[in-house]
């Protein structure tokens, strides 16, 4: 039985054991994500120092060239996920095209990920994160990445915040693990996360207000008139993490400049939508459920509205 403090590896193993036909492949796949994100976390914690030490000729104290944190995170994930042999293909927000690792030919899964989301926040010491989404291999080509979000076998994120947390779901609820840096292990800290049915917070970049549709303006004006709290970090992982725990609405809508919004379906909208819905909330483009959108391309963008079911229900009445 899961209990507070249980380590992530044991938790994943026990979850997979419940399936009679489980092969252990998903466990190995998730463990590769865990290992890579632990290393990314260690690098994020060193980021300020690495930048300072790296300023002189971009070489750090060990004489190595200082790599940008988002490039480093991307390389680490590609290396560890490829090495695991569990992934037939990888798609990264940082790469134009999908990668099909040599030793992944027998891999049962494809994974899409945003290696370091919220990268504009790196330099100002604000929370950032990694997001991932896993689907089964069905056709053995790029089409495998273009499956609906509802078909994800697992999705999750790691938030590099005041502590590092890994939150994931395999379709049986959402669980959160906090990294204990003294032993280097993720330990169960937030079992069975449920998003409140109604929250008192809205999260949107209001700098874009003049470019919004009048119906969205009216909705946000209504929340303001009611005295609803506004919180916007500008890192989706951190904003969604807060929404998951405290409830409310997170939105990145389409506007007159960005007709499909900013966030990517595969790397951001779909995995976060999966988690929010697994926790009892709702995720929509304003027109249809995010998890029902059939992706057309790897880097497709969609408008995103997600959060407490009560709040999203009200928002949809305005839209
Ligand atoms: P990134 O993947 O390049 O970091 O961009 C995505 C980020 C999200 O984390 C966040 O929700 C959004 O961009 C913030 O955008 P804006 O600065 O336009 O509000
Ligand atoms: Mg991103």
Short mmCIF file of C-alpha atoms and ligand atoms in Angstrom, two decimals:
data_model
loop_
_atom_site.label_atom_id
_atom_site.label_comp_id
_atom_site.label_asym_id
_atom_site.label_seq_id
_atom_site.Cartn_x
_atom_site.Cartn_y
_atom_site.Cartn_z
CA UNK A 1 0.00 0.00 0.00
CA UNK A 2 1.19 3.49 -0.86
CA UNK A 3 2.14 5.61 2.13
CA UNK A 4 3.72 9.00 2.71
CA UNK A 5 7.49 8.71 2.32
CA UNK A 6 7.32 5.70 -0.05
CA UNK A 7 9.99 6.02 -2.69
CA UNK A 8 9.02 6.64 -6.30
CA UNK A 9 10.64 3.48 -7.69
CA UNK A 10 8.69 1.23 -5.34
CA UNK A 11 5.51 3.16 -6.06
CA UNK A 12 5.93 2.80 -9.84
CA UNK A 13 6.69 -0.92 -9.48
CA UNK A 14 3.64 -1.54 -7.30
CA UNK A 15 1.44 0.40 -9.71
CA UNK A 16 2.64 -1.65 -12.67
CA UNK A 17 2.25 -4.94 -10.80
CA UNK A 18 -1.50 -4.41 -10.65
CA UNK A 19 -1.66 -5.09 -14.37
CA UNK A 20 -1.54 -8.80 -15.11
CA UNK A 21 0.09 -8.26 -18.51
CA UNK A 22 2.68 -5.74 -17.29
CA UNK A 23 6.17 -6.32 -18.64
CA UNK A 24 8.09 -3.83 -16.50
CA UNK A 25 8.72 -1.67 -19.55
CA UNK A 26 6.75 1.33 -18.27
CA UNK A 27 8.58 1.11 -14.96
CA UNK A 28 11.93 1.29 -16.76
CA UNK A 29 10.64 4.13 -18.96
CA UNK A 30 9.50 6.21 -15.98
CA UNK A 31 12.73 5.46 -14.13
CA UNK A 32 14.68 6.97 -17.03
CA UNK A 33 12.60 10.16 -16.74
CA UNK A 34 13.24 10.16 -13.00
CA UNK A 35 17.02 9.82 -13.38
CA UNK A 36 17.32 12.54 -16.02
CA UNK A 37 15.18 15.00 -14.07
CA UNK A 38 17.17 14.41 -10.88
CA UNK A 39 20.31 15.42 -12.76
CA UNK A 40 18.52 18.42 -14.30
CA UNK A 41 17.40 19.41 -10.78
CA UNK A 42 21.00 19.31 -9.56
CA UNK A 43 22.04 21.51 -12.51
CA UNK A 44 19.19 23.96 -11.92
CA UNK A 45 20.31 24.32 -8.30
CA UNK A 46 23.81 25.19 -9.56
CA UNK A 47 22.57 27.50 -12.33
CA UNK A 48 23.30 30.87 -10.72
CA UNK A 49 26.77 29.79 -9.74
CA UNK A 50 27.51 28.23 -13.12
CA UNK A 51 26.49 31.47 -14.85
CA UNK A 52 28.63 33.61 -12.58
CA UNK A 53 31.63 31.33 -12.92
CA UNK A 54 30.96 30.90 -16.60
CA UNK A 55 31.04 34.59 -17.46
CA UNK A 56 34.76 34.75 -18.14
CA UNK A 57 34.95 33.20 -21.58
CA UNK A 58 32.00 30.91 -20.81
CA UNK A 59 34.28 28.36 -19.15
CA UNK A 60 33.47 27.09 -15.67
CA UNK A 61 35.80 26.32 -12.81
CA UNK A 62 36.44 22.79 -14.14
CA UNK A 63 37.53 24.27 -17.43
CA UNK A 64 34.41 22.97 -19.19
CA UNK A 65 32.35 25.11 -21.47
CA UNK A 66 29.18 26.33 -19.75
CA UNK A 67 26.15 24.99 -21.53
CA UNK A 68 22.84 26.78 -21.44
CA UNK A 69 20.50 25.08 -18.97
CA UNK A 70 17.74 24.39 -21.48
CA UNK A 71 20.15 22.80 -23.97
CA UNK A 72 21.71 20.77 -21.18
CA UNK A 73 18.29 19.53 -19.99
CA UNK A 74 17.39 18.52 -23.52
CA UNK A 75 20.65 16.58 -23.99
CA UNK A 76 20.29 14.86 -20.61
CA UNK A 77 16.77 13.69 -21.35
CA UNK A 78 17.67 12.47 -24.82
CA UNK A 79 20.65 10.57 -23.47
CA UNK A 80 18.87 8.88 -20.54
CA UNK A 81 15.63 8.16 -22.37
CA UNK A 82 17.53 6.72 -25.34
CA UNK A 83 19.83 4.64 -23.12
CA UNK A 84 16.83 3.06 -21.38
CA UNK A 85 15.90 1.22 -24.59
CA UNK A 86 12.21 1.67 -23.71
CA UNK A 87 11.47 4.47 -26.17
CA UNK A 88 10.95 3.88 -29.83
CA UNK A 89 10.88 7.63 -30.41
CA UNK A 90 11.45 10.94 -28.65
CA UNK A 91 10.00 14.35 -29.53
CA UNK A 92 11.34 17.42 -27.78
CA UNK A 93 10.11 20.99 -27.80
CA UNK A 94 13.75 21.90 -28.45
CA UNK A 95 14.13 19.80 -31.61
CA UNK A 96 12.52 20.35 -35.01
CA UNK A 97 12.12 16.65 -35.64
CA UNK A 98 11.53 13.47 -33.65
CA UNK A 99 14.49 11.24 -32.73
CA UNK A 100 14.36 7.45 -33.09
CA UNK A 101 17.14 6.02 -30.88
CA UNK A 102 19.13 3.09 -32.28
CA UNK A 103 18.53 0.85 -29.28
CA UNK A 104 14.85 1.78 -29.09
CA UNK A 105 13.78 -0.41 -32.01
CA UNK A 106 12.02 -2.76 -29.57
CA UNK A 107 10.77 0.10 -27.37
CA UNK A 108 7.05 0.05 -26.64
CA UNK A 109 6.62 3.79 -26.07
CA UNK A 110 7.12 7.21 -27.58
CA UNK A 111 7.67 10.22 -25.36
CA UNK A 112 7.14 13.94 -25.99
CA UNK A 113 8.74 16.40 -23.61
CA UNK A 114 9.49 20.00 -22.85
CA UNK A 115 12.93 19.71 -21.24
CA UNK A 116 12.90 23.04 -19.41
CA UNK A 117 9.63 24.88 -19.51
CA UNK A 118 9.47 28.53 -18.48
CA UNK A 119 13.00 29.13 -19.66
CA UNK A 120 12.56 32.92 -19.57
CA UNK A 121 12.48 32.48 -15.79
CA UNK A 122 15.89 30.75 -15.52
CA UNK A 123 17.91 33.93 -15.29
CA UNK A 124 15.71 35.47 -12.61
CA UNK A 125 15.68 32.51 -10.21
CA UNK A 126 12.01 31.68 -10.63
CA UNK A 127 10.51 28.18 -10.81
CA UNK A 128 10.90 26.18 -14.01
CA UNK A 129 10.08 22.59 -14.89
CA UNK A 130 10.15 19.56 -17.18
CA UNK A 131 6.95 18.16 -18.74
CA UNK A 132 6.51 14.72 -20.35
CA UNK A 133 3.85 12.71 -22.13
CA UNK A 134 4.05 9.00 -23.01
CA UNK A 135 2.05 7.09 -25.62
CA UNK A 136 2.20 3.48 -26.81
CA UNK A 137 3.83 2.68 -30.14
CA UNK A 138 1.04 1.89 -32.58
CA UNK A 139 2.28 2.51 -36.10
CA UNK A 140 6.05 2.69 -35.64
CA UNK A 141 6.51 6.13 -37.19
CA UNK A 142 5.92 9.82 -36.45
CA UNK A 143 2.16 9.19 -36.32
CA UNK A 144 2.70 7.67 -32.87
CA UNK A 145 3.37 11.13 -31.46
CA UNK A 146 0.17 12.43 -33.00
CA UNK A 147 -2.25 10.43 -30.83
CA UNK A 148 -4.94 12.13 -28.76
CA UNK A 149 -4.09 13.13 -25.20
CA UNK A 150 -6.75 10.74 -23.90
CA UNK A 151 -4.52 7.86 -25.12
CA UNK A 152 -1.53 8.85 -22.96
CA UNK A 153 -0.30 5.94 -20.84
CA UNK A 154 1.52 8.33 -18.53
CA UNK A 155 2.15 12.04 -18.18
CA UNK A 156 3.80 14.22 -15.63
CA UNK A 157 6.01 17.12 -14.75
CA UNK A 158 8.89 17.95 -12.48
CA UNK A 159 8.83 21.40 -10.91
CA UNK A 160 12.17 22.85 -9.80
CA UNK A 161 10.74 25.08 -7.09
CA UNK A 162 11.48 25.72 -3.43
CA UNK A 163 11.77 21.94 -3.50
CA UNK A 164 11.90 19.65 -6.54
CA UNK A 165 8.69 17.71 -7.07
CA UNK A 166 7.70 15.05 -9.58
CA UNK A 167 3.97 14.76 -10.22
CA UNK A 168 2.66 12.05 -12.53
CA UNK A 169 -0.26 9.89 -13.53
CA UNK A 170 -0.67 6.62 -15.37
CA UNK A 171 -4.41 7.12 -15.57
CA UNK A 172 -5.14 6.01 -12.02
CA UNK A 173 -5.11 9.37 -10.26
CA UNK A 174 -2.28 11.80 -9.66
CA UNK A 175 0.54 11.45 -7.16
CA UNK A 176 3.29 13.88 -6.15
CA UNK A 177 6.79 13.06 -4.92
CA UNK A 178 9.25 15.46 -3.32
CA UNK A 179 12.97 15.05 -3.92
CA UNK A 180 14.85 14.50 -0.69
CA UNK A 181 18.21 15.98 -1.70
CA UNK A 182 20.03 14.34 1.22
CA UNK A 183 19.39 10.84 -0.20
CA UNK A 184 18.63 11.78 -3.83
CA UNK A 185 15.23 10.07 -3.82
CA UNK A 186 11.74 11.18 -4.76
CA UNK A 187 9.44 10.34 -1.83
CA UNK A 188 5.64 10.28 -1.90
CA UNK A 189 4.49 13.56 -0.36
CA UNK A 190 1.17 14.28 -2.14
CA UNK A 191 -0.81 11.03 -2.59
CA UNK A 192 -3.94 11.06 -4.75
CA UNK A 193 -4.03 14.78 -5.54
CA UNK A 194 -7.57 16.09 -6.12
CA UNK A 195 -8.08 19.57 -7.51
CA UNK A 196 -10.68 21.58 -5.54
CA UNK A 197 -13.99 21.80 -7.39
CA UNK A 198 -13.81 25.57 -7.20
CA UNK A 199 -10.80 27.75 -6.53
CA UNK A 200 -10.36 31.44 -5.91
CA UNK A 201 -7.41 32.15 -8.21
CA UNK A 202 -7.05 33.02 -11.91
CA UNK A 203 -3.76 32.78 -13.78
CA UNK A 204 -3.31 34.43 -17.18
CA UNK A 205 -0.91 36.90 -18.79
CA UNK A 206 -3.02 40.06 -18.53
CA UNK A 207 -0.47 42.01 -20.54
CA UNK A 208 -2.24 40.50 -23.55
CA UNK A 209 -5.67 41.82 -22.48
CA UNK A 210 -6.14 44.20 -25.41
CA UNK A 211 -5.56 41.33 -27.86
CA UNK A 212 -8.21 39.05 -26.31
CA UNK A 213 -11.64 38.23 -27.58
CA UNK A 214 -14.36 40.37 -25.92
CA UNK A 215 -15.95 37.29 -24.30
CA UNK A 216 -12.71 36.39 -22.51
CA UNK A 217 -12.28 40.02 -21.44
CA UNK A 218 -15.77 39.91 -19.92
CA UNK A 219 -14.98 36.72 -18.00
CA UNK A 220 -11.78 38.13 -16.52
CA UNK A 221 -13.53 41.46 -15.75
CA UNK A 222 -16.19 39.48 -13.88
CA UNK A 223 -13.56 37.64 -11.80
CA UNK A 224 -11.90 40.95 -10.96
CA UNK A 225 -15.16 42.57 -9.97
CA UNK A 226 -15.61 39.66 -7.57
CA UNK A 227 -12.16 40.22 -6.08
CA UNK A 228 -10.70 36.92 -7.35
CA UNK A 229 -6.97 36.59 -6.68
CA UNK A 230 -4.58 36.81 -9.64
CA UNK A 231 -1.37 34.75 -9.71
CA UNK A 232 0.84 34.41 -12.78
CA UNK A 233 4.37 33.06 -12.63
CA UNK A 234 4.94 32.68 -16.36
CA UNK A 235 6.19 29.09 -16.01
CA UNK A 236 3.38 26.76 -16.98
CA UNK A 237 4.67 24.00 -14.70
CA UNK A 238 4.57 26.24 -11.65
CA UNK A 239 1.24 27.85 -12.56
CA UNK A 240 -0.37 24.45 -13.21
CA UNK A 241 1.16 22.96 -10.07
CA UNK A 242 -0.46 25.70 -7.98
CA UNK A 243 -3.76 25.26 -9.86
CA UNK A 244 -3.70 21.50 -9.22
CA UNK A 245 -3.23 21.99 -5.50
CA UNK A 246 -5.22 25.16 -4.82
CA UNK A 247 -7.74 25.11 -7.66
CA UNK A 248 -8.82 27.96 -9.93
CA UNK A 249 -8.15 28.61 -13.61
CA UNK A 250 -4.95 28.67 -15.63
CA UNK A 251 -5.28 30.02 -19.16
CA UNK A 252 -3.16 30.75 -22.19
CA UNK A 253 -5.77 31.79 -24.73
CA UNK A 254 -5.56 32.57 -28.41
CA UNK A 255 -5.33 36.30 -29.11
CA UNK A 256 -5.36 38.59 -32.14
CA UNK A 257 -1.62 38.02 -32.65
CA UNK A 258 -1.34 34.31 -31.78
CA UNK A 259 -4.39 32.67 -33.29
CA UNK A 260 -3.69 29.32 -31.63
CA UNK A 261 -2.24 30.67 -28.40
CA UNK A 262 1.32 29.96 -27.37
CA UNK A 263 1.41 26.58 -25.66
CA UNK A 264 2.27 23.38 -27.51
CA UNK A 265 -0.28 20.60 -27.63
CA UNK A 266 2.17 17.69 -27.34
CA UNK A 267 4.62 19.00 -24.77
CA UNK A 268 2.45 21.26 -22.60
CA UNK A 269 -1.32 21.23 -23.12
CA UNK A 270 -1.93 17.51 -23.46
CA UNK A 271 0.17 16.20 -20.51
CA UNK A 272 -1.06 18.98 -18.20
CA UNK A 273 -4.64 18.41 -19.36
CA UNK A 274 -4.26 14.69 -18.56
CA UNK A 275 -3.04 15.44 -15.02
CA UNK A 276 -5.73 18.03 -14.36
CA UNK A 277 -8.47 15.67 -15.55
CA UNK A 278 -7.00 12.76 -13.59
CA UNK A 279 -7.22 14.99 -10.51
CA UNK A 280 -10.91 15.72 -11.20
CA UNK A 281 -10.54 19.01 -13.09
CA UNK A 282 -11.17 20.04 -16.70
CA UNK A 283 -8.95 21.05 -19.62
CA UNK A 284 -10.32 22.66 -22.77
CA UNK A 285 -9.28 24.73 -25.76
CA UNK A 286 -12.49 26.70 -25.28
CA UNK A 287 -14.03 24.70 -28.11
CA UNK A 288 -13.23 21.09 -27.26
CA UNK A 289 -11.58 19.00 -24.56
CA UNK A 290 -7.80 19.21 -24.90
CA UNK A 291 -7.52 15.44 -24.53
CA UNK A 292 -9.75 14.91 -27.57
CA UNK A 293 -7.71 17.09 -29.94
CA UNK A 294 -6.03 14.94 -32.60
CA UNK A 295 -2.60 16.49 -33.15
CA UNK A 296 -1.68 17.37 -36.74
CA UNK A 297 1.97 18.19 -36.19
CA UNK A 298 4.66 17.88 -33.52
CA UNK A 299 4.85 21.54 -32.62
CA UNK A 300 1.18 22.42 -32.93
CA UNK A 301 -0.11 25.11 -30.56
CA UNK A 302 -3.54 25.25 -28.92
CA UNK A 303 -5.40 27.67 -26.64
CA UNK A 304 -5.41 26.30 -23.09
CA UNK A 305 -7.94 26.70 -20.27
CA UNK A 306 -7.59 24.28 -17.39
CA UNK A 307 -8.39 24.01 -13.73
CA UNK A 308 -11.22 23.35 -11.29
CA UNK A 309 -14.26 21.82 -12.96
CA UNK A 310 -16.58 24.46 -11.48
CA UNK A 311 -14.44 27.34 -12.70
CA UNK A 312 -13.89 25.93 -16.17
CA UNK A 313 -17.65 25.28 -16.42
CA UNK A 314 -18.31 28.94 -15.64
CA UNK A 315 -15.63 30.13 -18.07
CA UNK A 316 -17.20 28.08 -20.88
CA UNK A 317 -20.52 29.85 -20.30
CA UNK A 318 -18.76 33.12 -21.14
CA UNK A 319 -16.91 31.74 -24.16
P1 LIG B 1 8.77 27.97 -23.13
O1 LIG B 1 8.41 26.53 -23.37
O2 LIG B 1 9.52 28.58 -24.25
O3 LIG B 1 9.38 28.19 -21.80
O4 LIG B 1 7.37 28.79 -23.17
C1 LIG B 1 6.26 28.32 -22.46
C2 LIG B 1 6.00 29.22 -21.29
C3 LIG B 1 5.04 28.58 -20.29
O5 LIG B 1 5.77 27.99 -19.26
C4 LIG B 1 4.27 29.75 -19.77
O6 LIG B 1 2.97 29.35 -19.39
C5 LIG B 1 4.24 30.69 -20.94
O7 LIG B 1 5.33 30.37 -21.75
C6 LIG B 1 4.36 32.12 -20.53
O8 LIG B 1 4.28 32.91 -21.64
P2 LIG B 1 4.16 34.50 -21.55
O9 LIG B 1 5.51 34.98 -21.15
O10 LIG B 1 3.75 34.92 -22.92
O11 LIG B 1 3.11 34.82 -20.51
MG1 LIG B 2 7.52 25.14 -22.74
#
